[in-house]
CSV table of C-alpha atoms and ligand atoms in Angstrom, one decimal:
chain,number,residue,atom,x,y,z
A,1,UNK,CA,135.4,70.9,139.4
A,2,UNK,CA,132.8,73.4,140.4
A,3,UNK,CA,130.7,75.3,137.8
A,4,UNK,CA,132.5,78.5,138.9
A,5,UNK,CA,136.0,77.2,138.2
A,6,UNK,CA,134.8,75.8,134.9
A,7,UNK,CA,133.5,79.2,133.9
A,8,UNK,CA,136.8,80.8,134.9
A,9,UNK,CA,138.7,78.2,132.8
A,10,UNK,CA,136.4,78.9,129.9
A,11,UNK,CA,136.9,82.6,130.1
A,12,UNK,CA,140.7,82.1,130.3
A,13,UNK,CA,140.5,80.0,127.3
A,14,UNK,CA,138.6,82.6,125.4
A,15,UNK,CA,140.8,85.5,126.3
A,16,UNK,CA,144.0,83.8,125.8
A,17,UNK,CA,143.1,83.0,122.2
A,18,UNK,CA,145.2,85.5,120.1
A,19,UNK,CA,142.2,86.5,118.0
A,20,UNK,CA,138.7,86.3,119.0
A,21,UNK,CA,135.8,87.3,116.7
A,22,UNK,CA,132.3,87.9,117.9
A,23,UNK,CA,129.1,88.8,116.2
A,24,UNK,CA,126.7,91.5,117.5
A,25,UNK,CA,123.5,93.1,116.4
A,26,UNK,CA,123.1,96.8,115.8
A,27,UNK,CA,120.4,98.0,118.1
A,28,UNK,CA,117.8,100.5,116.8
A,29,UNK,CA,118.7,103.1,119.5
A,30,UNK,CA,122.4,103.1,118.8
A,31,UNK,CA,124.1,106.0,117.0
A,32,UNK,CA,127.4,105.6,115.3
A,33,UNK,CA,129.0,108.3,117.5
A,34,UNK,CA,127.6,106.6,120.6
A,35,UNK,CA,129.1,103.3,119.3
A,36,UNK,CA,132.5,104.9,119.0
A,37,UNK,CA,132.3,106.4,122.4
A,38,UNK,CA,131.3,103.0,123.9
A,39,UNK,CA,134.4,101.4,122.5
A,40,UNK,CA,136.8,104.2,123.2
A,41,UNK,CA,137.4,105.0,119.6
A,42,UNK,CA,138.1,108.7,118.7
A,43,UNK,CA,135.1,110.4,117.1
A,44,UNK,CA,137.4,112.1,114.6
A,45,UNK,CA,137.2,108.9,112.4
A,46,UNK,CA,133.7,110.0,111.7
A,47,UNK,CA,134.3,113.7,111.5
A,48,UNK,CA,137.3,113.2,109.1
A,49,UNK,CA,135.1,111.3,106.6
A,50,UNK,CA,133.9,113.2,103.5
A,51,UNK,CA,130.2,113.9,103.1
A,52,UNK,CA,129.4,110.8,100.9
A,53,UNK,CA,131.1,108.5,103.4
A,54,UNK,CA,129.3,110.1,106.3
A,55,UNK,CA,126.0,109.6,104.4
A,56,UNK,CA,126.7,105.9,104.2
A,57,UNK,CA,127.0,105.6,108.0
A,58,UNK,CA,123.2,106.2,108.0
A,59,UNK,CA,122.7,103.1,106.0
A,60,UNK,CA,123.6,100.9,109.0
A,61,UNK,CA,120.3,99.2,109.8
A,62,UNK,CA,118.8,98.3,113.1
A,63,UNK,CA,119.3,94.5,113.5
A,64,UNK,CA,122.3,94.5,111.2
A,65,UNK,CA,124.9,92.0,112.5
A,66,UNK,CA,128.5,93.2,112.7
A,67,UNK,CA,131.6,91.7,114.1
A,68,UNK,CA,134.4,92.7,116.4
A,69,UNK,CA,137.8,91.0,116.5
A,70,UNK,CA,139.7,91.3,119.7
A,71,UNK,CA,143.2,90.4,120.6
A,72,UNK,CA,143.7,89.7,124.3
A,73,UNK,CA,140.5,91.6,125.0
A,74,UNK,CA,141.5,94.6,122.9
A,75,UNK,CA,139.7,95.7,119.7
A,76,UNK,CA,141.7,94.9,116.6
A,77,UNK,CA,139.0,95.2,113.9
A,78,UNK,CA,135.4,96.0,113.6
A,79,UNK,CA,133.4,95.4,110.4
A,80,UNK,CA,129.8,96.8,109.9
A,81,UNK,CA,128.0,96.2,106.6
A,82,UNK,CA,126.4,99.3,105.2
A,83,UNK,CA,124.9,97.8,102.0
A,84,UNK,CA,124.8,94.5,100.1
A,85,UNK,CA,128.3,95.3,98.8
A,86,UNK,CA,130.3,97.3,101.2
A,87,UNK,CA,131.2,97.3,104.9
A,88,UNK,CA,132.9,99.8,107.1
A,89,UNK,CA,136.1,98.5,108.5
A,90,UNK,CA,137.5,100.1,111.7
A,91,UNK,CA,141.0,98.8,112.2
A,92,UNK,CA,143.5,99.4,115.0
A,93,UNK,CA,146.8,100.4,113.6
A,94,UNK,CA,150.0,101.6,115.3
A,95,UNK,CA,149.0,105.2,115.2
A,96,UNK,CA,145.4,104.6,116.2
A,97,UNK,CA,142.1,103.6,114.6
A,98,UNK,CA,141.6,103.9,110.9
A,99,UNK,CA,138.2,103.6,109.1
A,100,UNK,CA,137.5,102.8,105.5
A,101,UNK,CA,134.9,101.1,103.3
A,102,UNK,CA,135.8,97.7,101.9
A,103,UNK,CA,133.9,95.2,99.8
A,104,UNK,CA,132.1,92.4,101.6
A,105,UNK,CA,133.7,89.2,100.6
A,106,UNK,CA,131.3,86.8,98.8
A,107,UNK,CA,131.3,83.8,96.7
A,108,UNK,CA,129.6,83.9,93.3
A,109,UNK,CA,128.0,80.8,92.0
A,110,UNK,CA,126.4,80.4,88.6
A,111,UNK,CA,123.2,78.4,88.4
A,112,UNK,CA,120.9,77.2,85.6
A,113,UNK,CA,117.2,77.1,85.2
A,114,UNK,CA,115.8,75.3,82.2
A,115,UNK,CA,112.1,74.5,81.8
A,116,UNK,CA,109.5,74.1,79.0
A,117,UNK,CA,106.4,76.2,78.7
A,118,UNK,CA,103.3,74.6,79.9
A,119,UNK,CA,100.5,77.1,80.5
A,120,UNK,CA,102.0,80.5,81.2
A,121,UNK,CA,105.8,81.1,81.2
A,122,UNK,CA,105.7,83.2,84.4
A,123,UNK,CA,103.5,80.7,86.2
A,124,UNK,CA,105.7,77.8,84.9
A,125,UNK,CA,108.8,79.5,86.3
A,126,UNK,CA,107.0,80.1,89.6
A,127,UNK,CA,106.0,76.5,89.8
A,128,UNK,CA,109.6,75.4,89.2
A,129,UNK,CA,111.3,77.9,91.5
A,130,UNK,CA,108.6,79.0,94.0
A,131,UNK,CA,109.3,82.7,93.2
A,132,UNK,CA,107.9,85.2,90.7
A,133,UNK,CA,111.3,86.8,90.5
A,134,UNK,CA,112.6,85.1,87.4
A,135,UNK,CA,109.5,85.6,85.4
A,136,UNK,CA,109.4,89.3,86.2
A,137,UNK,CA,113.1,89.7,85.5
A,138,UNK,CA,112.7,87.9,82.1
A,139,UNK,CA,110.0,90.4,81.2
A,140,UNK,CA,112.3,93.2,82.1
A,141,UNK,CA,115.2,91.6,80.1
A,142,UNK,CA,113.1,91.6,76.9
A,143,UNK,CA,111.2,94.7,77.8
A,144,UNK,CA,108.1,93.0,76.5
A,145,UNK,CA,109.5,93.6,73.0
A,146,UNK,CA,109.1,90.0,72.0
A,147,UNK,CA,105.7,88.3,71.6
A,148,UNK,CA,105.5,86.3,74.8
A,149,UNK,CA,101.9,85.5,74.1
A,150,UNK,CA,102.8,83.5,71.0
A,151,UNK,CA,104.8,81.0,73.0
A,152,UNK,CA,103.7,77.4,72.5
A,153,UNK,CA,103.5,74.5,74.8
A,154,UNK,CA,107.0,72.9,74.9
A,155,UNK,CA,108.9,76.1,74.0
A,156,UNK,CA,112.1,76.4,76.1
A,157,UNK,CA,113.0,78.9,78.8
A,158,UNK,CA,116.7,78.8,79.8
A,159,UNK,CA,118.3,81.1,82.4
A,160,UNK,CA,121.9,81.3,83.4
A,161,UNK,CA,122.2,83.4,86.5
A,162,UNK,CA,124.6,84.2,89.3
A,163,UNK,CA,123.8,84.3,93.0
A,164,UNK,CA,126.0,85.8,95.7
A,165,UNK,CA,126.7,83.8,98.8
A,166,UNK,CA,128.1,84.8,102.2
A,167,UNK,CA,128.7,82.2,104.9
A,168,UNK,CA,126.9,79.7,102.7
A,169,UNK,CA,123.7,81.8,102.6
A,170,UNK,CA,122.3,83.4,99.5
A,171,UNK,CA,122.1,87.2,99.6
A,172,UNK,CA,121.0,90.0,97.3
A,173,UNK,CA,119.0,89.3,94.2
A,174,UNK,CA,120.2,86.8,91.6
A,175,UNK,CA,121.4,88.3,88.4
A,176,UNK,CA,120.4,87.0,85.0
A,177,UNK,CA,123.6,86.8,82.9
A,178,UNK,CA,122.2,85.1,79.8
A,179,UNK,CA,118.9,83.7,78.8
A,180,UNK,CA,116.9,82.1,76.1
A,181,UNK,CA,113.2,82.1,75.3
A,182,UNK,CA,111.7,80.2,72.4
A,183,UNK,CA,108.6,81.5,70.8
A,184,UNK,CA,107.1,78.9,68.6
A,185,UNK,CA,110.6,77.3,68.4
A,186,UNK,CA,112.2,80.6,67.4
A,187,UNK,CA,115.0,81.5,69.8
A,188,UNK,CA,115.4,84.9,71.5
A,189,UNK,CA,118.7,85.2,73.3
A,190,UNK,CA,119.5,87.8,75.9
A,191,UNK,CA,123.0,88.7,77.2
A,192,UNK,CA,123.9,91.0,79.9
A,193,UNK,CA,126.6,93.6,79.2
A,194,UNK,CA,127.1,96.6,81.5
A,195,UNK,CA,123.7,96.5,83.0
A,196,UNK,CA,121.8,96.2,79.7
A,197,UNK,CA,120.5,93.2,77.7
A,198,UNK,CA,121.3,92.6,74.1
A,199,UNK,CA,120.5,89.9,71.5
A,200,UNK,CA,123.4,87.9,70.1
A,201,UNK,CA,124.0,90.5,67.3
A,202,UNK,CA,124.3,93.3,69.8
A,203,UNK,CA,120.9,94.9,69.4
A,204,UNK,CA,119.6,96.2,72.7
A,205,UNK,CA,116.3,95.1,74.1
A,206,UNK,CA,114.5,98.3,74.9
A,207,UNK,CA,114.6,98.3,78.7
A,208,UNK,CA,111.3,99.6,80.0
A,209,UNK,CA,111.1,98.3,83.5
A,210,UNK,CA,108.1,96.3,84.6
A,211,UNK,CA,108.4,98.2,87.9
A,212,UNK,CA,107.4,101.4,86.1
A,213,UNK,CA,103.9,100.2,86.5
A,214,UNK,CA,104.2,101.4,90.1
A,215,UNK,CA,104.8,104.8,88.6
A,216,UNK,CA,107.3,106.6,90.8
A,217,UNK,CA,108.1,110.1,89.7
A,218,UNK,CA,111.0,112.4,90.2
A,219,UNK,CA,110.9,113.9,93.7
A,220,UNK,CA,111.6,117.3,92.5
A,221,UNK,CA,110.2,119.4,89.6
A,222,UNK,CA,112.9,121.9,88.9
A,223,UNK,CA,116.2,120.2,89.1
A,224,UNK,CA,119.4,121.9,88.0
A,225,UNK,CA,121.1,118.6,87.3
A,226,UNK,CA,121.9,115.2,88.8
A,227,UNK,CA,125.0,115.9,90.8
A,228,UNK,CA,125.6,112.3,91.9
A,229,UNK,CA,124.2,109.0,90.6
A,230,UNK,CA,123.7,105.7,92.3
A,231,UNK,CA,126.6,103.3,92.8
A,232,UNK,CA,126.7,100.2,95.0
A,233,UNK,CA,130.5,100.0,95.1
A,234,UNK,CA,133.1,101.6,92.9
A,235,UNK,CA,136.8,101.7,93.3
A,236,UNK,CA,137.9,105.3,93.0
A,237,UNK,CA,141.2,105.3,91.1
A,238,UNK,CA,142.3,108.7,92.4
A,239,UNK,CA,141.2,108.4,96.0
A,240,UNK,CA,142.3,104.7,96.1
A,241,UNK,CA,139.3,103.6,98.0
A,242,UNK,CA,135.8,102.3,97.6
A,243,UNK,CA,133.0,104.7,97.2
A,244,UNK,CA,129.3,104.0,97.2
A,245,UNK,CA,126.3,106.3,96.9
A,246,UNK,CA,123.0,104.7,97.6
A,247,UNK,CA,120.8,107.2,96.0
A,248,UNK,CA,120.5,110.0,93.5
A,249,UNK,CA,121.6,113.6,94.3
A,250,UNK,CA,119.5,116.2,92.6
A,251,UNK,CA,121.1,119.7,92.7
A,252,UNK,CA,118.4,122.3,93.2
A,253,UNK,CA,118.0,125.8,94.7
A,254,UNK,CA,117.6,125.9,98.4
A,255,UNK,CA,113.9,125.9,99.3
A,256,UNK,CA,112.8,124.0,96.1
A,257,UNK,CA,109.8,121.9,96.9
A,258,UNK,CA,110.3,118.2,97.5
A,259,UNK,CA,107.4,116.0,96.5
A,260,UNK,CA,106.4,112.4,97.3
A,261,UNK,CA,107.6,110.2,94.5
A,262,UNK,CA,104.6,107.9,95.0
A,263,UNK,CA,101.7,107.6,97.4
A,264,UNK,CA,102.5,106.2,100.8
A,265,UNK,CA,102.7,106.6,104.5
A,266,UNK,CA,105.4,108.7,106.3
A,267,UNK,CA,107.4,106.4,108.5
A,268,UNK,CA,110.3,108.7,109.5
A,269,UNK,CA,110.5,112.5,109.9
A,270,UNK,CA,113.5,113.8,111.7
A,271,UNK,CA,117.2,114.1,111.9
A,272,UNK,CA,119.4,111.3,110.6
A,273,UNK,CA,123.1,112.0,111.1
A,274,UNK,CA,124.9,112.6,107.7
A,275,UNK,CA,121.5,112.7,105.9
A,276,UNK,CA,120.4,115.6,108.0
A,277,UNK,CA,116.6,116.3,108.0
A,278,UNK,CA,115.0,113.2,106.5
A,279,UNK,CA,111.6,112.0,105.5
A,280,UNK,CA,111.0,108.3,104.7
A,281,UNK,CA,107.8,107.1,103.0
A,282,UNK,CA,106.7,103.5,102.9
A,283,UNK,CA,104.9,102.5,99.7
A,284,UNK,CA,103.3,99.3,98.6
A,285,UNK,CA,105.3,96.2,97.5
A,286,UNK,CA,107.7,96.9,100.5
A,287,UNK,CA,109.3,99.9,98.8
A,288,UNK,CA,110.6,102.8,100.9
A,289,UNK,CA,111.8,106.2,99.6
A,290,UNK,CA,114.1,108.5,101.5
A,291,UNK,CA,114.4,112.3,101.1
A,292,UNK,CA,117.5,113.8,102.8
A,293,UNK,CA,119.3,117.1,103.5
A,294,UNK,CA,116.0,119.0,103.7
A,295,UNK,CA,116.1,122.6,105.0
A,296,UNK,CA,112.7,122.2,106.5
A,297,UNK,CA,109.7,119.9,106.4
A,298,UNK,CA,106.3,120.8,105.1
A,299,UNK,CA,104.0,121.6,107.9
A,300,UNK,CA,101.0,119.5,108.9
A,301,UNK,CA,102.7,116.2,108.2
A,302,UNK,CA,103.9,113.7,110.8
A,303,UNK,CA,104.8,110.0,111.2
A,304,UNK,CA,101.8,108.0,110.1
A,305,UNK,CA,100.5,110.6,107.7
A,306,UNK,CA,99.3,109.4,104.3
A,307,UNK,CA,100.7,111.4,101.4
A,308,UNK,CA,99.6,111.1,97.8
A,309,UNK,CA,102.0,111.3,94.8
A,310,UNK,CA,103.2,114.8,94.1
A,311,UNK,CA,102.4,116.1,97.6
A,312,UNK,CA,104.9,118.6,98.9
A,313,UNK,CA,106.7,117.0,101.9
A,314,UNK,CA,109.6,119.4,102.4
A,315,UNK,CA,112.2,121.8,101.0
A,316,UNK,CA,115.7,121.4,99.6
A,317,UNK,CA,118.6,122.3,101.8
A,318,UNK,CA,122.0,121.2,103.0
A,319,UNK,CA,121.3,119.8,106.4
A,320,UNK,CA,123.6,117.1,107.6
A,321,UNK,CA,126.4,118.1,105.4
A,322,UNK,CA,128.0,121.3,104.1
A,323,UNK,CA,128.3,121.2,100.3
A,324,UNK,CA,125.7,122.8,98.1
A,325,UNK,CA,122.0,122.4,98.4
A,326,UNK,CA,120.6,119.2,96.9
A,327,UNK,CA,118.1,116.5,97.5
A,328,UNK,CA,119.5,113.0,98.2
A,329,UNK,CA,116.8,110.6,97.1
A,330,UNK,CA,117.0,106.9,98.1
A,331,UNK,CA,114.8,104.0,97.2
A,332,UNK,CA,114.8,100.7,99.1
A,333,UNK,CA,113.1,97.4,98.2
A,334,UNK,CA,112.8,94.9,101.1
A,335,UNK,CA,115.5,97.0,102.9
A,336,UNK,CA,118.0,96.9,100.0
A,337,UNK,CA,119.1,100.1,98.3
A,338,UNK,CA,118.1,100.1,94.6
A,339,UNK,CA,118.9,102.6,91.9
A,340,UNK,CA,115.9,104.9,92.0
A,341,UNK,CA,116.4,105.6,88.3
A,342,UNK,CA,115.1,102.0,87.7
A,343,UNK,CA,111.8,103.0,89.2
A,344,UNK,CA,111.2,106.5,88.0
A,345,UNK,CA,108.9,106.8,85.1
A,346,UNK,CA,110.7,107.6,81.9
A,347,UNK,CA,109.6,108.5,78.4
A,348,UNK,CA,110.0,105.6,76.1
A,349,UNK,CA,113.0,105.8,73.9
A,350,UNK,CA,112.2,104.5,70.4
A,351,UNK,CA,115.7,104.6,69.0
A,352,UNK,CA,117.1,101.1,68.7
A,353,UNK,CA,120.6,100.9,70.2
A,354,UNK,CA,123.1,98.6,68.5
A,355,UNK,CA,126.6,97.9,69.8
A,356,UNK,CA,129.6,98.7,67.8
A,357,UNK,CA,133.4,98.5,68.1
A,358,UNK,CA,134.9,97.2,71.4
A,359,UNK,CA,131.5,96.9,73.0
A,360,UNK,CA,130.3,94.7,70.2
A,361,UNK,CA,133.4,92.6,70.5
A,362,UNK,CA,132.8,92.2,74.3
A,363,UNK,CA,129.3,91.1,73.6
A,364,UNK,CA,130.4,88.5,71.0
A,365,UNK,CA,132.9,87.2,73.5
A,366,UNK,CA,129.9,86.6,75.9
A,367,UNK,CA,127.9,84.9,73.1
A,368,UNK,CA,130.8,82.5,72.4
A,369,UNK,CA,131.2,81.9,76.1
A,370,UNK,CA,127.6,80.8,76.5
A,371,UNK,CA,127.1,79.0,73.2
A,372,UNK,CA,128.3,75.6,74.4
A,373,UNK,CA,126.4,76.0,77.7
A,374,UNK,CA,123.2,76.7,75.9
A,375,UNK,CA,123.9,73.7,73.7
A,376,UNK,CA,124.5,71.4,76.6
A,377,UNK,CA,121.4,72.5,78.4
A,378,UNK,CA,119.2,72.2,75.3
A,379,UNK,CA,120.4,68.6,74.8
A,380,UNK,CA,118.8,67.7,78.1
A,381,UNK,CA,115.2,66.6,78.1
A,382,UNK,CA,114.4,67.2,81.7
A,383,UNK,CA,113.8,70.4,83.5
A,384,UNK,CA,116.8,71.9,85.4
A,385,UNK,CA,116.0,74.0,88.4
A,386,UNK,CA,118.7,76.1,90.1
A,387,UNK,CA,121.4,73.6,89.2
A,388,UNK,CA,124.9,74.7,90.1
A,389,UNK,CA,127.2,74.9,87.2
A,390,UNK,CA,130.5,73.4,88.2
A,391,UNK,CA,132.2,74.5,85.1
A,392,UNK,CA,131.8,78.2,85.6
A,393,UNK,CA,132.2,78.8,89.3
A,394,UNK,CA,133.3,82.4,89.7
A,395,UNK,CA,134.1,82.7,86.0
A,396,UNK,CA,132.1,86.0,85.8
A,397,UNK,CA,134.6,88.0,87.7
A,398,UNK,CA,136.6,88.2,84.4
A,399,UNK,CA,133.7,89.5,82.4
A,400,UNK,CA,133.0,93.2,82.0
A,401,UNK,CA,129.5,93.3,83.6
A,402,UNK,CA,130.9,92.4,86.9
A,403,UNK,CA,133.5,95.0,87.9
B,1,ZN,ZN1,123.5,111.7,98.3
């Protein structure tokens, strides 16, 4: 058989398969509307989206892989991730193409780290895991409200965390679900409930984020209100679909000054689809901030300009969408959207929060859930590093912090 006939045979095999899925990479020059045109999909699927869903289209990153499933050469389904949690699904139905956001399927695996303090707990964790992540997160869990410096050699550090996997590859940051730090043999437990950490009696560890050292400030001085907060993915009970909003919307009068949240270099200044007039600033530690819907940019700035914190970079408007004037403020770390509220400097709240009622019950349920696991890990002499817990595969889906 010649190579040519072999190729033809191969092509026949491929196209006769009922469903054929192929992965592609989103190129930096590609626009969403151009993409639709290229695949003969009506542009109205974009124009019919509401403003929040249109915004999300701008989150498709250059280099992002996406997949197209074809049946006998015809497009059946396209999926394009827009964040760590959601992907846009374009599906061929009888009446034509339909687009909606759906969660990206993933596997959740619980893992364990258990070490003893040797020199410095953060360094010890680094030596065991080869990342500073867990040490920094632990500091954030306890908000430095416990005397870490009084730890003695041999004190235990135990972390139960969950990691998401997609196609057998870890993605997005691990989440600490429960942890223990001993300080001179005295145990300090931490349990995650609805994005906050509590001790076993329901007292909240004051969460002052370690990141606050980087000192980001609100990108606007006179805000009317926050009109929309950050959500990775939320099922909307009335709209019956998934919503996400990867930033904070600050409602403000048109023309209100927008200021740089921290010092950095302008890496984008121009139009960006649903985000309208956008400036992006790159800061240290691989953090990027995004300022969208501007009515106009401040003059004298361009791509490559260095701006210091508080410098006026533009003015509030409604570009890219039609509802009221506001600033959409996004913050990205290593390309992942993060809630900017976590980074913006806040006044310290001194009030100690303590859980009551049903929330307290939910916390106690968590405590009971983890008690035998802590016991089991404590009984082991050796260090445990990122060991998979067979017992609790996917068990967190049932717990309140997860959904
Ligand atoms: Zn927004």
